PDB file of C-alpha atoms in Angstrom:
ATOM      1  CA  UNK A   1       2.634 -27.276   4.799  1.00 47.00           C
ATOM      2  CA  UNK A   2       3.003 -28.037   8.467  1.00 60.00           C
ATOM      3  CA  UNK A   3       6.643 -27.590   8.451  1.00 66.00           C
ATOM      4  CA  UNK A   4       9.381 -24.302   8.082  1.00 72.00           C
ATOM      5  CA  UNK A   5      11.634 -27.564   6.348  1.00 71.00           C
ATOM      6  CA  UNK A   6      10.014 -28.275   3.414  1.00 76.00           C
ATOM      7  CA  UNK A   7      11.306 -24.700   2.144  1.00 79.00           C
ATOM      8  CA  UNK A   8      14.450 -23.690   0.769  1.00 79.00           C
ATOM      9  CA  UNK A   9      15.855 -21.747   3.382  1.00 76.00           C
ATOM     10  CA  UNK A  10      18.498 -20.194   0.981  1.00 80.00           C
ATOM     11  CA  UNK A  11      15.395 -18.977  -1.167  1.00 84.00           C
ATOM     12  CA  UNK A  12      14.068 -15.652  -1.805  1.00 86.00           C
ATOM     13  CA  UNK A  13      10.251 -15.284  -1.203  1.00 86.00           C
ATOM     14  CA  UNK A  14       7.334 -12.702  -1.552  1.00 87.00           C
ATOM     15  CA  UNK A  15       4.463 -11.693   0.467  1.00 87.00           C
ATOM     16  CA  UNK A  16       2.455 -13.594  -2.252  1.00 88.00           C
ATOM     17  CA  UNK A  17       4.110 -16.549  -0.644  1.00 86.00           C
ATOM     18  CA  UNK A  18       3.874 -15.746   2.974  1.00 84.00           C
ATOM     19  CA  UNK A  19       0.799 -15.611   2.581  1.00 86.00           C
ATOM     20  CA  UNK A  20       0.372 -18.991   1.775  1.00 85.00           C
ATOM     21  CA  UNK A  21       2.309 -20.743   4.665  1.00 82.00           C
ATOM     22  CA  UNK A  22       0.550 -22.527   7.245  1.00 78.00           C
ATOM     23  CA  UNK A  23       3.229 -23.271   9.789  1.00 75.00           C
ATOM     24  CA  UNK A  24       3.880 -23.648  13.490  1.00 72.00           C
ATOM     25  CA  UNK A  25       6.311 -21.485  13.515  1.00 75.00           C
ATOM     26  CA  UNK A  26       6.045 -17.802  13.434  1.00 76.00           C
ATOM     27  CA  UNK A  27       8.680 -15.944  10.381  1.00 79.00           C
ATOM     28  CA  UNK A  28       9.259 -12.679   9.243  1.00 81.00           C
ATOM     29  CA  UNK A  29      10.533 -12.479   5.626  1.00 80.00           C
ATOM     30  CA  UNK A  30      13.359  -9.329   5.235  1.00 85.00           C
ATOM     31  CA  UNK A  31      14.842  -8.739   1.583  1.00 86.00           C
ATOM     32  CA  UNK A  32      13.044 -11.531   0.567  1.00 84.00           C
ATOM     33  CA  UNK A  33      14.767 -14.082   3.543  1.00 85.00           C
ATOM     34  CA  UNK A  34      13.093 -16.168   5.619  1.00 81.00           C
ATOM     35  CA  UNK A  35      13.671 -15.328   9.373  1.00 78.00           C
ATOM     36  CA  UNK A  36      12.111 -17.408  12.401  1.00 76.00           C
ATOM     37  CA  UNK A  37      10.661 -15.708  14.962  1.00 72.00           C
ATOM     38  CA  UNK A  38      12.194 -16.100  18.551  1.00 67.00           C
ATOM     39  CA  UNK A  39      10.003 -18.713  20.403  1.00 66.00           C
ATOM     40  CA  UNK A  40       6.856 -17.267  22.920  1.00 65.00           C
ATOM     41  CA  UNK A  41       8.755 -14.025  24.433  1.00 71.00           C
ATOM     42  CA  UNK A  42       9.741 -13.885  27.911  1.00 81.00           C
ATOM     43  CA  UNK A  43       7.636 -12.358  30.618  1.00 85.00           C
ATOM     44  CA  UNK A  44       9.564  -9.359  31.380  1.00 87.00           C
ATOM     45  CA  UNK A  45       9.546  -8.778  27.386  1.00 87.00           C
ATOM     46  CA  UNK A  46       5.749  -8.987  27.442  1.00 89.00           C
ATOM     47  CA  UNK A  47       5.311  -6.829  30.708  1.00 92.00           C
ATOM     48  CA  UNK A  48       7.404  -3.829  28.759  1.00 93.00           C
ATOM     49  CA  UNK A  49       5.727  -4.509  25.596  1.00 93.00           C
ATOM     50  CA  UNK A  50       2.144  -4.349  27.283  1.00 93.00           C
ATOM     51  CA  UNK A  51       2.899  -0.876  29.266  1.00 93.00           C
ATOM     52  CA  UNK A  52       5.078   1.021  26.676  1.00 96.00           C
ATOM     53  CA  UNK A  53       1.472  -0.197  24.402  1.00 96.00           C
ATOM     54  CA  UNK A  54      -0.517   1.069  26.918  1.00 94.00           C
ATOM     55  CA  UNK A  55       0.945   4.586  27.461  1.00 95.00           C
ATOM     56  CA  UNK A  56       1.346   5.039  23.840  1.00 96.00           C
ATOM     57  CA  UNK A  57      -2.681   4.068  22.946  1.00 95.00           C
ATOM     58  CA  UNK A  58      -3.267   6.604  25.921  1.00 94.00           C
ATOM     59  CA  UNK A  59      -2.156   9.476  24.270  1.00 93.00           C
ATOM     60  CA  UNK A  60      -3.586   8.400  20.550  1.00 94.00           C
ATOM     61  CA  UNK A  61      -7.270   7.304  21.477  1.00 87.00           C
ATOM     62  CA  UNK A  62      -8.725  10.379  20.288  1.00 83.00           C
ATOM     63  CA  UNK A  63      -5.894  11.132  17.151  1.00 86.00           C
ATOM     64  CA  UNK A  64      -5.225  10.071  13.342  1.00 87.00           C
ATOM     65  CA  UNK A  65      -2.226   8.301  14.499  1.00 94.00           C
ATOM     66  CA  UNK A  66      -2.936   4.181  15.818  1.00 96.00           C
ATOM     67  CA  UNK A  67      -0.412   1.705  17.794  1.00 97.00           C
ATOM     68  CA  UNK A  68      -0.328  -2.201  17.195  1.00 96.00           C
ATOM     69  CA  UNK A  69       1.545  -4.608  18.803  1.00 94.00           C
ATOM     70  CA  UNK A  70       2.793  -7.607  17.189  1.00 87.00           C
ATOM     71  CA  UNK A  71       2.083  -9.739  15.573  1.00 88.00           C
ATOM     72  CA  UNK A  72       1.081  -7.225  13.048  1.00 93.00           C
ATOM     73  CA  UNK A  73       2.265  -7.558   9.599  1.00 94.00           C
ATOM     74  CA  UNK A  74       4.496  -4.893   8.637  1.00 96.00           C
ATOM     75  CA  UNK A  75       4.806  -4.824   4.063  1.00 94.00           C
ATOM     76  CA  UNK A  76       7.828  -2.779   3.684  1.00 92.00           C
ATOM     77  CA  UNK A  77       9.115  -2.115   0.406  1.00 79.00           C
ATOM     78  CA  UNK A  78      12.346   0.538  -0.748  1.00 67.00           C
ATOM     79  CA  UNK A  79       9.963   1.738  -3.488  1.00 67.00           C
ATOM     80  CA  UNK A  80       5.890   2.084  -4.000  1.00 68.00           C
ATOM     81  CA  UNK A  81       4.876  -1.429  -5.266  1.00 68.00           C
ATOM     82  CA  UNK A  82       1.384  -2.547  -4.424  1.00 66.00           C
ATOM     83  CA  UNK A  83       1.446  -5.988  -5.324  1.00 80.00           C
ATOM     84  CA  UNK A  84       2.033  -8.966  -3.094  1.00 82.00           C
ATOM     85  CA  UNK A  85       4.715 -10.583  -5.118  1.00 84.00           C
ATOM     86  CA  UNK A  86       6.695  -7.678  -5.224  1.00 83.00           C
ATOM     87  CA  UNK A  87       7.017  -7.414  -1.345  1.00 85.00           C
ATOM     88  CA  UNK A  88      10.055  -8.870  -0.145  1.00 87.00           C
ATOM     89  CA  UNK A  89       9.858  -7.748   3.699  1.00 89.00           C
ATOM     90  CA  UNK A  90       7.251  -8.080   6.196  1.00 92.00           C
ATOM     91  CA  UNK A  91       7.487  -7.856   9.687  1.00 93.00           C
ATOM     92  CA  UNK A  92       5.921  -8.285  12.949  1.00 92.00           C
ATOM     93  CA  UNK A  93       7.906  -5.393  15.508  1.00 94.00           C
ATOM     94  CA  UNK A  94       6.690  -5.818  18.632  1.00 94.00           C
ATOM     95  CA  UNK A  95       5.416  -1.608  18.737  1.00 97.00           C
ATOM     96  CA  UNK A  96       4.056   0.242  15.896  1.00 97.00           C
ATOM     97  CA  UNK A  97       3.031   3.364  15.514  1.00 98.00           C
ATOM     98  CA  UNK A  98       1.596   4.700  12.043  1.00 97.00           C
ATOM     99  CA  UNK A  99      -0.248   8.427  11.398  1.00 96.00           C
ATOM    100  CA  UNK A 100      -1.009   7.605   7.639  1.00 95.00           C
ATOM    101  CA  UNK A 101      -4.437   6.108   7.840  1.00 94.00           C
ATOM    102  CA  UNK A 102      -4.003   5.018   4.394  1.00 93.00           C
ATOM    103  CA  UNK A 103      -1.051   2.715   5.015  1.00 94.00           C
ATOM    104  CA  UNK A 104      -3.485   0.590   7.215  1.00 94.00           C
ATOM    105  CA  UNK A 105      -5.951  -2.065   5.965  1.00 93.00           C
ATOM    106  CA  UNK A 106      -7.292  -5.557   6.523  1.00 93.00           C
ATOM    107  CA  UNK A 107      -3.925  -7.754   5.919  1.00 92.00           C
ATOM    108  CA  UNK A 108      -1.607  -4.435   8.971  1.00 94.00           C
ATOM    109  CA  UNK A 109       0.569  -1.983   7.617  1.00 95.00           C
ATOM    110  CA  UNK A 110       1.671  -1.065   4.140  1.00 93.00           C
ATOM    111  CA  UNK A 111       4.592   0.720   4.566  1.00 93.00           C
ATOM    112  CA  UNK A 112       6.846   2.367   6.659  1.00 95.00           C
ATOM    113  CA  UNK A 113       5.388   3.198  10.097  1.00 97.00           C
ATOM    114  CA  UNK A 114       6.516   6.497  11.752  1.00 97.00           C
ATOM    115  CA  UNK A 115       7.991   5.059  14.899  1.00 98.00           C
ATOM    116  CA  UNK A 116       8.714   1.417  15.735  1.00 97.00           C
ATOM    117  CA  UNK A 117       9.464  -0.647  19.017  1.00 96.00           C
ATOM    118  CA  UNK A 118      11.474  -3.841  18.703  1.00 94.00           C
ATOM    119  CA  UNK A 119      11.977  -5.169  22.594  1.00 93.00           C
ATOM    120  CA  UNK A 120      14.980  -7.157  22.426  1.00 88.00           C
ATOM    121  CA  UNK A 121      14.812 -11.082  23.384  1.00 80.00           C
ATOM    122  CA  UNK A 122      17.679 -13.760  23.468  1.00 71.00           C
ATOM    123  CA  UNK A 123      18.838 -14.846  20.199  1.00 65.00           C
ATOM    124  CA  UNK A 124      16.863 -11.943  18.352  1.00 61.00           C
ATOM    125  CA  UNK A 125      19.717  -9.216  19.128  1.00 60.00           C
ATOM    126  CA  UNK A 126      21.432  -9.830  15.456  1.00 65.00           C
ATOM    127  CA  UNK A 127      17.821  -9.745  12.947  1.00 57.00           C
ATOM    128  CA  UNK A 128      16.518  -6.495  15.349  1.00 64.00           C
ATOM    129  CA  UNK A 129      20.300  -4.371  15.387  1.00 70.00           C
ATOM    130  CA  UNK A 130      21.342  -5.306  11.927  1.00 77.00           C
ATOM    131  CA  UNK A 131      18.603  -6.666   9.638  1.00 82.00           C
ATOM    132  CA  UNK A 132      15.889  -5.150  10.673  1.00 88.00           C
ATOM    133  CA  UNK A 133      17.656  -1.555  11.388  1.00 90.00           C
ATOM    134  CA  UNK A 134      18.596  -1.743   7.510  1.00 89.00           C
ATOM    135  CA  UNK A 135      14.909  -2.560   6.097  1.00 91.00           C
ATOM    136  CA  UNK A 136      13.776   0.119   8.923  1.00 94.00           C
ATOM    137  CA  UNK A 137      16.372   2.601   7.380  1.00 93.00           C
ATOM    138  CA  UNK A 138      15.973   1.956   3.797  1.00 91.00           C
ATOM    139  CA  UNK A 139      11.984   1.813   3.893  1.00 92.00           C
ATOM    140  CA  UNK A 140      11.328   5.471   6.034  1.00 94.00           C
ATOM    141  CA  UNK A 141      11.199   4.568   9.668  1.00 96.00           C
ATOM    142  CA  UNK A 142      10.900   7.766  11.525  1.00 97.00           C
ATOM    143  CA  UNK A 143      12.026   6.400  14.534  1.00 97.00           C
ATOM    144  CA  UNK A 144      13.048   3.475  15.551  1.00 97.00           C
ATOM    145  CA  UNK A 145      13.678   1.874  19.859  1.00 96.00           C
ATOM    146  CA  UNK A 146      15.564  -1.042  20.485  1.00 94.00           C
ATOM    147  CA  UNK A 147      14.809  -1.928  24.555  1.00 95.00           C
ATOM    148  CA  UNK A 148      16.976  -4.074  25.675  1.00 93.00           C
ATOM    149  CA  UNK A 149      15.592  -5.155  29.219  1.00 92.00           C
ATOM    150  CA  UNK A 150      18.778  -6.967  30.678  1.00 89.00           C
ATOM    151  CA  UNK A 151      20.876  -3.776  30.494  1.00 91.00           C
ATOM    152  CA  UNK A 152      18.019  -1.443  30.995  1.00 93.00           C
ATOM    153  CA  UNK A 153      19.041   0.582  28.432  1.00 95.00           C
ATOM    154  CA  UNK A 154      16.896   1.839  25.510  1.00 96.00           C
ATOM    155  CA  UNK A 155      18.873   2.717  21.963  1.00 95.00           C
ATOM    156  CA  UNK A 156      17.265   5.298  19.854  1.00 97.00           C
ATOM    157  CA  UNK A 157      17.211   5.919  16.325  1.00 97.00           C
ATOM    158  CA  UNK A 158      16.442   9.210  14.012  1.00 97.00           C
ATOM    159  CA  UNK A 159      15.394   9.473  10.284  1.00 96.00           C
ATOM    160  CA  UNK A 160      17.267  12.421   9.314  1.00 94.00           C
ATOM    161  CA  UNK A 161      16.866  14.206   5.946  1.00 89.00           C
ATOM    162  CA  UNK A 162      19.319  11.954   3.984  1.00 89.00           C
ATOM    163  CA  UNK A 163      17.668   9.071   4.942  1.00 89.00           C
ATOM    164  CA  UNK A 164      19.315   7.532   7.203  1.00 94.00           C
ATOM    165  CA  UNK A 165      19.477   6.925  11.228  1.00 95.00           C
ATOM    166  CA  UNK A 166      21.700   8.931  13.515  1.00 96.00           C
ATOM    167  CA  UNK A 167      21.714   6.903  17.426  1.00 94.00           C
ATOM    168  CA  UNK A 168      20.964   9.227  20.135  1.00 93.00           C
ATOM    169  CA  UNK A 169      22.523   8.899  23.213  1.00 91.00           C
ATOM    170  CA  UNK A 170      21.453   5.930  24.601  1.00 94.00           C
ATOM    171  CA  UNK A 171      19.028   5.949  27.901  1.00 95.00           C
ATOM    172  CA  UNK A 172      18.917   3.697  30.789  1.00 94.00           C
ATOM    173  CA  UNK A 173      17.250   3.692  34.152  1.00 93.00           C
ATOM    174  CA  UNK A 174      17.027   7.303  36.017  1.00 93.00           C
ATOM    175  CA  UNK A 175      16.331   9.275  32.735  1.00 95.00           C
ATOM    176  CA  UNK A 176      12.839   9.971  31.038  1.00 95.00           C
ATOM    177  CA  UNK A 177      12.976   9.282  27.371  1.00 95.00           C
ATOM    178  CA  UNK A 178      10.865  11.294  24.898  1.00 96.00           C
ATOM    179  CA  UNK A 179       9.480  10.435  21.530  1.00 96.00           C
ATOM    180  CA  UNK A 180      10.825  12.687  18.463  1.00 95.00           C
ATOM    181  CA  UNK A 181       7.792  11.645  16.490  1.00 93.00           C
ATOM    182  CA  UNK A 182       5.419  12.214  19.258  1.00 94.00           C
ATOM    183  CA  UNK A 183       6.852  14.617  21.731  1.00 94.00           C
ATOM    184  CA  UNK A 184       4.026  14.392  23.911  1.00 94.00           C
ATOM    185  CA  UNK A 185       4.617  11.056  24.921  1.00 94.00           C
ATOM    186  CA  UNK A 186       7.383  10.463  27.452  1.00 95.00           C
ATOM    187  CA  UNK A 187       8.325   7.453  29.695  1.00 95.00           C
ATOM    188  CA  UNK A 188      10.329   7.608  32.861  1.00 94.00           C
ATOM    189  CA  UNK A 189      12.744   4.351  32.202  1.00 94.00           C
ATOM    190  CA  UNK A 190      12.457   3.879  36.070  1.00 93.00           C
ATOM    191  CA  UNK A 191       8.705   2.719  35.392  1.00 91.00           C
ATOM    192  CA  UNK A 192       9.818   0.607  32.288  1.00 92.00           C
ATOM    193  CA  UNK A 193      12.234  -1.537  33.758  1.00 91.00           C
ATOM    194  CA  UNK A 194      10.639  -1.596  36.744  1.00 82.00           C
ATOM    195  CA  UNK A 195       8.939  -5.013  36.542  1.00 53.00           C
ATOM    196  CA  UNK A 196      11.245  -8.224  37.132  1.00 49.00           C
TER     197      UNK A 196
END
């Protein structure tokens, strides 16, 4: 299959079937939906992608915990299922960070990373603050950055104890913002959107 139009777009698919696709078209599948992939991002996207990557591999290089940048497949599932056909969400964030070595192997990331990056891009706002923020939520995301590089401002969101995300207050340019799952790490927002 060459083409995202010979499926049924109203279907629900499994990672078993992602895995099969051969098409053009980059997709992320989320509660078993099919989801395409905003085309090639923009350059300003890629810049803050590249150093927020950068900074964060930095301070891991000699620790348990590893970054990836997208596309990475991301198997997220609400409960502990191993098998393929049982996996109704993966996704490709643009940041991950994961400190369970045994969530990693050959195919990226089974299960819920501790802190994810999603840098938004046009016509990706929607999947990133409502789709993806549920899966995110509902799967064990620690924490969880939308950047959104035409306002400069970067949203934060918290696990807490009940399991779900409480915003912080959100940060734009003249404040340093500081990871809660890795405190060391901090970025002066200056320095991220400082690259147009």
């Amino acid at each position: 299959m060459k083409s995202i139009d010979t499926l049924d777009l109203n279907g629900t698919y499994s990672y078993a079937d992602y895995l099969k696709w051969e098409f053009e078209e980059r997709l992320e599948l989320i509660k078993g939906k099919i989801f395409k992939m905003s085309p090639a991002p923009a350059t300003r996207h890629q810049r803050i992608s590249a150093l927020l990557l950068s900074e964060i591999w930095q301070l891991l290089k000699y620790r348990d915990c590893q970054v990836f940048a997208g596309p990475f497949d991301v198997r997220l599932s609400r409960f502990d299922v191993q098998s393929d056909k049982e996996i109704l969400t993966v996704v490709q964030p643009d940041i991950s960070v994961i400190c369970d070595p045994t969530k990693i192997d050959e195919k990226g990331c089974l299960g819920a990373p501790d802190w994810i990056i999603e840098i938004l891009s046009p016509g990706n706002t929607r999947k990133e603050m409502d789709n993806k923020f549920d899966v995110y939520e509902e799967s064990g995301v620690k924490e969880y950055w939308l950047v959104e590089p035409n306002d400069e401002v970067v949203f934060v969101y918290v696990l807490i104890e009940e399991g779900k995300f409480i915003g912080l207050k959100p940060y734009t340019v003249g404040q340093a913002l500081t990871s809660v799952t890795l405190p060391e790490f901090t970025i002066e927002l200056n320095q991220l959107f400082d690259n147009k």
